[in-house]
mmCIF file of C-alpha atoms in Angstrom:
data_model
loop_
_atom_site.group_PDB
_atom_site.id
_atom_site.type_symbol
_atom_site.label_atom_id
_atom_site.label_comp_id
_atom_site.label_asym_id
_atom_site.label_seq_id
_atom_site.Cartn_x
_atom_site.Cartn_y
_atom_site.Cartn_z
ATOM 1 C CA ASP L 1 29.264 72.263 57.905
ATOM 2 C CA SER L 2 25.839 70.478 57.873
ATOM 3 C CA GLY L 3 23.958 73.133 59.348
ATOM 4 C CA VAL L 4 22.776 70.510 62.156
ATOM 5 C CA THR L 5 24.601 71.657 65.318
ATOM 6 C CA GLN L 6 25.418 69.292 68.484
ATOM 7 C CA THR L 7 27.037 70.386 71.396
ATOM 8 C CA PRO L 8 29.027 69.826 72.956
ATOM 9 C CA LYS L 9 31.142 67.535 71.077
ATOM 10 C CA HIS L 10 32.700 65.195 73.808
ATOM 11 C CA LEU L 11 31.502 65.031 76.752
ATOM 12 C CA ILE L 12 32.754 62.590 80.236
ATOM 13 C CA THR L 13 31.061 61.295 82.791
ATOM 14 C CA ALA L 14 30.364 58.887 85.453
ATOM 15 C CA THR L 15 28.256 56.204 86.164
ATOM 16 C CA GLY L 16 24.891 56.982 87.247
ATOM 17 C CA GLN L 17 24.924 60.616 86.158
ATOM 18 C CA ARG L 18 22.532 62.391 83.952
ATOM 19 C CA VAL L 19 23.578 64.316 81.064
ATOM 20 C CA THR L 20 21.708 66.528 78.518
ATOM 21 C CA LEU L 21 22.729 66.229 74.702
ATOM 22 C CA ARG L 22 21.422 69.295 72.490
ATOM 23 C CA CYS L 23 20.842 69.386 68.690
ATOM 24 C CA SER L 24 19.690 72.548 66.484
ATOM 25 C CA PRO L 25 18.473 71.535 63.143
ATOM 26 C CA ARG L 26 19.013 72.918 59.897
ATOM 27 C CA SER L 27 17.217 75.815 59.281
ATOM 28 C CA GLY L 28 13.920 75.683 57.973
ATOM 29 C CA ASP L 29 14.194 71.570 59.165
ATOM 30 C CA LEU L 30 10.911 70.668 61.347
ATOM 31 C CA SER L 31 12.160 67.176 62.048
ATOM 32 C CA VAL L 32 14.779 66.206 64.337
ATOM 33 C CA TYR L 33 15.540 62.568 65.010
ATOM 34 C CA TRP L 34 18.096 60.982 67.770
ATOM 35 C CA TYR L 35 20.392 58.060 66.946
ATOM 36 C CA GLN L 36 22.875 55.984 69.015
ATOM 37 C CA GLN L 37 25.721 54.805 67.485
ATOM 38 C CA SER L 38 27.457 51.858 69.391
ATOM 39 C CA LEU L 39 30.608 49.275 68.605
ATOM 40 C CA ASP L 40 27.985 46.495 69.084
ATOM 41 C CA GLN L 41 24.755 47.913 67.977
ATOM 42 C CA GLY L 42 25.659 49.627 65.185
ATOM 43 C CA LEU L 43 23.435 52.474 64.439
ATOM 44 C CA GLN L 44 20.364 52.173 66.258
ATOM 45 C CA PHE L 45 17.343 54.965 65.764
ATOM 46 C CA LEU L 46 16.054 56.291 69.171
ATOM 47 C CA ILE L 47 13.130 58.460 68.962
ATOM 48 C CA GLN L 48 11.535 61.144 66.277
ATOM 49 C CA TYR L 49 9.970 64.828 66.738
ATOM 50 C CA TYR L 50 8.155 66.727 64.289
ATOM 51 C CA ASN L 51 7.259 70.495 64.964
ATOM 52 C CA GLY L 52 7.520 70.123 68.710
ATOM 53 C CA GLU L 53 6.058 66.551 69.129
ATOM 54 C CA GLU L 54 7.211 62.859 69.070
ATOM 55 C CA ARG L 55 6.659 61.565 66.006
ATOM 56 C CA ALA L 56 8.080 57.992 66.327
ATOM 57 C CA LYS L 57 10.288 56.044 68.867
ATOM 58 C CA GLY L 58 12.746 53.446 68.361
ATOM 59 C CA ASN L 59 14.482 51.080 71.103
ATOM 60 C CA ILE L 60 14.667 54.351 73.418
ATOM 61 C CA LEU L 61 15.638 52.971 77.172
ATOM 62 C CA GLU L 62 13.370 54.489 79.395
ATOM 63 C CA ARG L 63 16.269 56.223 81.056
ATOM 64 C CA PHE L 64 16.421 58.099 77.714
ATOM 65 C CA SER L 65 14.290 61.090 77.136
ATOM 66 C CA ALA L 66 13.835 63.770 74.170
ATOM 67 C CA GLN L 67 12.458 67.049 73.300
ATOM 68 C CA GLN L 68 11.903 69.281 70.909
ATOM 69 C CA PHE L 69 11.372 73.118 71.536
ATOM 70 C CA PRO L 70 9.317 75.815 70.043
ATOM 71 C CA ASP L 71 12.634 77.288 68.393
ATOM 72 C CA LEU L 72 12.680 73.569 67.264
ATOM 73 C CA HIS L 73 16.060 72.468 68.635
ATOM 74 C CA SER L 74 16.028 69.320 70.398
ATOM 75 C CA GLU L 75 17.502 67.595 73.918
ATOM 76 C CA LEU L 76 18.044 64.463 74.585
ATOM 77 C CA ASN L 77 18.889 63.471 78.006
ATOM 78 C CA LEU L 78 20.395 60.735 79.066
ATOM 79 C CA SER L 79 20.094 59.687 83.112
ATOM 80 C CA SER L 80 21.244 56.674 85.354
ATOM 81 C CA LEU L 81 24.026 56.606 82.886
ATOM 82 C CA GLU L 82 25.591 52.887 82.392
ATOM 83 C CA LEU L 83 29.279 52.181 81.432
ATOM 84 C CA GLY L 84 27.167 50.656 77.973
ATOM 85 C CA ASP L 85 25.670 54.234 77.327
ATOM 86 C CA SER L 86 29.111 55.154 75.728
ATOM 87 C CA ALA L 87 28.788 55.916 72.280
ATOM 88 C CA LEU L 88 28.256 58.130 69.362
ATOM 89 C CA TYR L 89 24.944 60.275 69.631
ATOM 90 C CA PHE L 90 23.767 61.907 66.305
ATOM 91 C CA CYS L 91 21.010 64.144 65.627
ATOM 92 C CA ALA L 92 19.535 64.298 62.307
ATOM 93 C CA SER L 93 17.090 66.779 60.783
ATOM 94 C CA SER L 94 14.597 66.747 57.661
ATOM 95 C CA VAL L 95 12.330 69.356 56.042
ATOM 96 C CA GLY L 96 9.410 66.728 56.481
ATOM 97 C CA TRP L 97 7.968 64.329 58.919
ATOM 98 C CA THR L 98 9.840 61.700 56.773
ATOM 99 C CA GLY L 99 13.261 62.189 55.074
ATOM 100 C CA GLY L 100 12.276 60.585 52.039
ATOM 101 C CA VAL L 101 11.175 64.261 50.478
ATOM 102 C CA GLY L 102 13.120 67.433 50.312
ATOM 103 C CA TYR L 103 16.854 66.955 50.338
ATOM 104 C CA GLY L 104 16.734 64.093 52.765
ATOM 105 C CA TYR L 105 18.537 63.687 56.288
ATOM 106 C CA THR L 106 21.253 65.919 57.607
ATOM 107 C CA PHE L 107 23.193 64.519 60.653
ATOM 108 C CA GLY L 108 25.046 66.263 63.100
ATOM 109 C CA SER L 109 28.916 65.808 63.473
ATOM 110 C CA GLY L 110 27.637 63.668 66.974
ATOM 111 C CA THR L 111 28.142 63.758 70.149
ATOM 112 C CA ARG L 112 30.698 61.340 71.571
ATOM 113 C CA LEU L 113 29.740 60.524 75.354
ATOM 114 C CA THR L 114 31.961 58.087 77.841
ATOM 115 C CA VAL L 115 30.686 57.221 80.399
ATOM 116 C CA VAL L 116 33.570 56.091 83.210
ATOM 117 C CA ALA K 1 10.129 45.231 59.423
ATOM 118 C CA GLN K 2 13.220 46.784 57.354
ATOM 119 C CA LYS K 3 16.247 45.351 57.343
ATOM 120 C CA VAL K 4 19.701 46.228 55.610
ATOM 121 C CA THR K 5 22.241 43.855 55.401
ATOM 122 C CA GLN K 6 25.937 44.813 54.185
ATOM 123 C CA ALA K 7 27.696 41.263 53.927
ATOM 124 C CA GLN K 8 31.293 42.768 53.865
ATOM 125 C CA THR K 9 32.585 43.735 56.969
ATOM 126 C CA GLU K 10 36.276 44.951 56.011
ATOM 127 C CA ILE K 11 37.645 45.754 52.837
ATOM 128 C CA SER K 12 41.217 46.524 51.767
ATOM 129 C CA VAL K 13 42.383 47.809 48.786
ATOM 130 C CA VAL K 14 45.279 49.440 47.351
ATOM 131 C CA GLU K 15 45.187 53.151 45.561
ATOM 132 C CA LYS K 16 43.636 53.168 41.826
ATOM 133 C CA GLU K 17 41.908 50.007 42.242
ATOM 134 C CA ASP K 18 37.777 49.912 42.233
ATOM 135 C CA VAL K 19 35.947 48.583 44.312
ATOM 136 C CA THR K 20 32.361 47.611 45.131
ATOM 137 C CA LEU K 21 30.253 47.795 48.544
ATOM 138 C CA ASP K 22 27.285 45.403 48.702
ATOM 139 C CA CYS K 23 23.966 46.137 50.072
ATOM 140 C CA VAL K 24 20.970 44.134 50.085
ATOM 141 C CA TYR K 25 17.822 45.543 51.812
ATOM 142 C CA GLU K 26 14.142 43.837 52.787
ATOM 143 C CA THR K 27 11.037 45.887 53.511
ATOM 144 C CA ARG K 28 7.699 45.097 53.370
ATOM 145 C CA ASP K 29 6.812 49.048 51.424
ATOM 146 C CA THR K 30 5.867 49.278 48.387
ATOM 147 C CA THR K 31 7.523 52.662 47.721
ATOM 148 C CA TYR K 32 10.994 53.664 50.159
ATOM 149 C CA TYR K 33 14.237 55.529 50.078
ATOM 150 C CA LEU K 34 17.852 54.171 50.048
ATOM 151 C CA PHE K 35 20.862 56.105 51.116
ATOM 152 C CA TRP K 36 24.258 55.471 51.246
ATOM 153 C CA TYR K 37 26.313 57.470 53.905
ATOM 154 C CA LYS K 38 29.920 57.818 54.308
ATOM 155 C CA GLN K 39 31.606 58.085 57.841
ATOM 156 C CA PRO K 40 35.221 59.211 57.863
ATOM 157 C CA PRO K 41 37.651 58.811 60.803
ATOM 158 C CA SER K 42 36.909 62.057 62.097
ATOM 159 C CA GLY K 43 33.525 60.498 63.153
ATOM 160 C CA GLU K 44 30.564 62.531 61.198
ATOM 161 C CA LEU K 45 28.115 61.173 58.690
ATOM 162 C CA VAL K 46 28.449 62.571 55.086
ATOM 163 C CA PHE K 47 25.296 61.746 52.678
ATOM 164 C CA LEU K 48 26.347 60.436 49.619
ATOM 165 C CA ILE K 49 23.018 59.690 47.289
ATOM 166 C CA ARG K 50 19.566 58.912 48.007
ATOM 167 C CA ARG K 51 17.188 56.477 45.423
ATOM 168 C CA ASN K 52 13.477 56.220 45.486
ATOM 169 C CA SER K 53 12.343 52.806 44.726
ATOM 170 C CA PHE K 54 10.500 54.245 41.700
ATOM 171 C CA ASP K 55 13.627 55.169 40.077
ATOM 172 C CA GLU K 56 15.990 52.412 38.780
ATOM 173 C CA GLN K 57 18.122 54.168 36.398
ATOM 174 C CA ASN K 58 21.502 53.823 37.521
ATOM 175 C CA GLU K 59 23.856 56.761 38.974
ATOM 176 C CA ILE K 60 27.057 57.957 38.312
ATOM 177 C CA SER K 61 29.074 60.956 39.726
ATOM 178 C CA GLY K 62 32.544 61.523 39.157
ATOM 179 C CA ARG K 63 34.743 58.122 40.457
ATOM 180 C CA TYR K 64 31.228 56.737 42.415
ATOM 181 C CA SER K 65 28.137 55.289 41.033
ATOM 182 C CA TRP K 66 25.634 53.147 42.005
ATOM 183 C CA ASN K 67 23.780 50.567 40.703
ATOM 184 C CA PHE K 68 20.039 49.714 42.046
ATOM 185 C CA GLN K 69 18.266 46.658 41.397
ATOM 186 C CA LYS K 70 14.564 46.042 42.974
ATOM 187 C CA SER K 71 14.414 42.361 41.403
ATOM 188 C CA THR K 72 17.406 41.498 43.822
ATOM 189 C CA SER K 73 16.793 44.169 46.468
ATOM 190 C CA SER K 74 19.975 45.032 45.909
ATOM 191 C CA PHE K 75 21.687 49.242 46.115
ATOM 192 C CA ASN K 76 25.442 48.595 45.344
ATOM 193 C CA PHE K 77 27.969 51.196 45.559
ATOM 194 C CA THR K 78 31.076 51.289 43.260
ATOM 195 C CA ILE K 79 34.491 53.541 43.664
ATOM 196 C CA THR K 80 36.201 53.570 40.457
ATOM 197 C CA ALA K 81 40.226 54.427 40.908
ATOM 198 C CA SER K 82 40.048 54.384 44.967
ATOM 199 C CA GLN K 83 42.023 56.838 46.619
ATOM 200 C CA VAL K 84 43.316 57.071 49.887
ATOM 201 C CA VAL K 85 40.978 59.964 50.807
ATOM 202 C CA ASP K 86 38.076 57.258 50.417
ATOM 203 C CA SER K 87 39.143 55.290 53.644
ATOM 204 C CA ALA K 88 35.891 55.164 55.820
ATOM 205 C CA VAL K 89 33.100 53.142 57.139
ATOM 206 C CA TYR K 90 30.253 53.165 54.316
ATOM 207 C CA PHE K 91 26.602 52.550 55.575
ATOM 208 C CA CYS K 92 23.755 51.512 53.620
ATOM 209 C CA ALA K 93 20.188 52.790 54.898
ATOM 210 C CA LEU K 94 16.674 52.873 53.683
ATOM 211 C CA THR K 95 13.428 54.257 54.921
ATOM 212 C CA PRO K 96 10.096 54.173 53.695
ATOM 213 C CA TYR K 97 8.362 56.953 51.165
ATOM 214 C CA THR K 98 5.500 57.800 53.701
ATOM 215 C CA GLY K 99 3.690 56.303 56.995
ATOM 216 C CA ALA K 100 4.187 56.966 60.459
ATOM 217 C CA ASN K 101 7.393 55.908 61.182
ATOM 218 C CA SER K 102 10.337 57.193 58.858
ATOM 219 C CA LYS K 103 13.069 56.124 60.803
ATOM 220 C CA LEU K 104 16.554 55.516 58.575
ATOM 221 C CA THR K 105 17.253 51.614 59.125
ATOM 222 C CA PHE K 106 20.801 51.090 58.784
ATOM 223 C CA GLY K 107 23.077 48.524 57.785
ATOM 224 C CA LYS K 108 26.229 47.387 59.865
ATOM 225 C CA GLY K 109 28.638 49.305 57.706
ATOM 226 C CA ILE K 110 31.772 48.303 55.579
ATOM 227 C CA THR K 111 35.189 49.235 56.639
ATOM 228 C CA LEU K 112 37.019 50.471 53.418
ATOM 229 C CA SER K 113 40.660 50.867 53.438
ATOM 230 C CA VAL K 114 42.464 52.016 50.872
ATOM 231 C CA ARG K 115 46.267 51.631 51.257
ATOM 232 C CA PRO K 116 48.981 53.922 48.643
#
C-alpha cells in the first residue's frame, strides 16, 4: 500500500455521462497531481493542487475539472465523456509543491475508466 | 520544455540475462530530478529511484543499477540477472528541482519481458 488511495478502481460508463474520481493523498502530503495514461498518449500530466489551490495545469480538457478539499483529498470530475477518455487515471502526492524534495512522488493504484 | 526519450519500446530477454534500459532527456533547467518507475501488469506505478542533477554518482541497489551521465543527458537503468518478476513497463521521468511547474514528464515506457 503506497499510502495514496484512489477510488473507484474500475469505472464503466456511457458516452455523455459524468464521473468523479477520488484521491486521498499520503498522510502529510500537501500536493496532489492527476495523470492520465492512455495507449496513444502515454502518461500525461493533467493538473496539480497544493494545499487546496491549483498550482499547475497540463493538457487538461475543458470538460475535465478538479479540486482539492480542506482535508486535502482531491476529486477529478470528467464530464460529457467520450470514447477517447477511456484511460487509467493516476493520482500522485508529494509533501511539497514539487516532488523534487522529500521522498518524491507517491502514486495511487489508479482508476481504470472505460467509456462505452 | 522538457522531454524524455525512451527509444527502446520492447525488450525481451531470457531469465538471468542482464538488460539495460535507456533514457535520454532534454531540459533547460539547470537543476532537476530524474526518476525511474516500474508498472507491472497489475497497473500500479512503483517508484524505483530518484536522482538529482547535482549527483552524478552511479548507484547499485541489489540487482538494479543506474548510470547517470549529465554530459550525454542520459539516465540508464540496468537489471542484472533478470527474473520473470521483472517483466513490466519501465518509465523514466523528469521534473524541475524548483519552479512553478513541478509536473513529471514521462517517457513512453519500455516493455520488458523476461522469459523463463
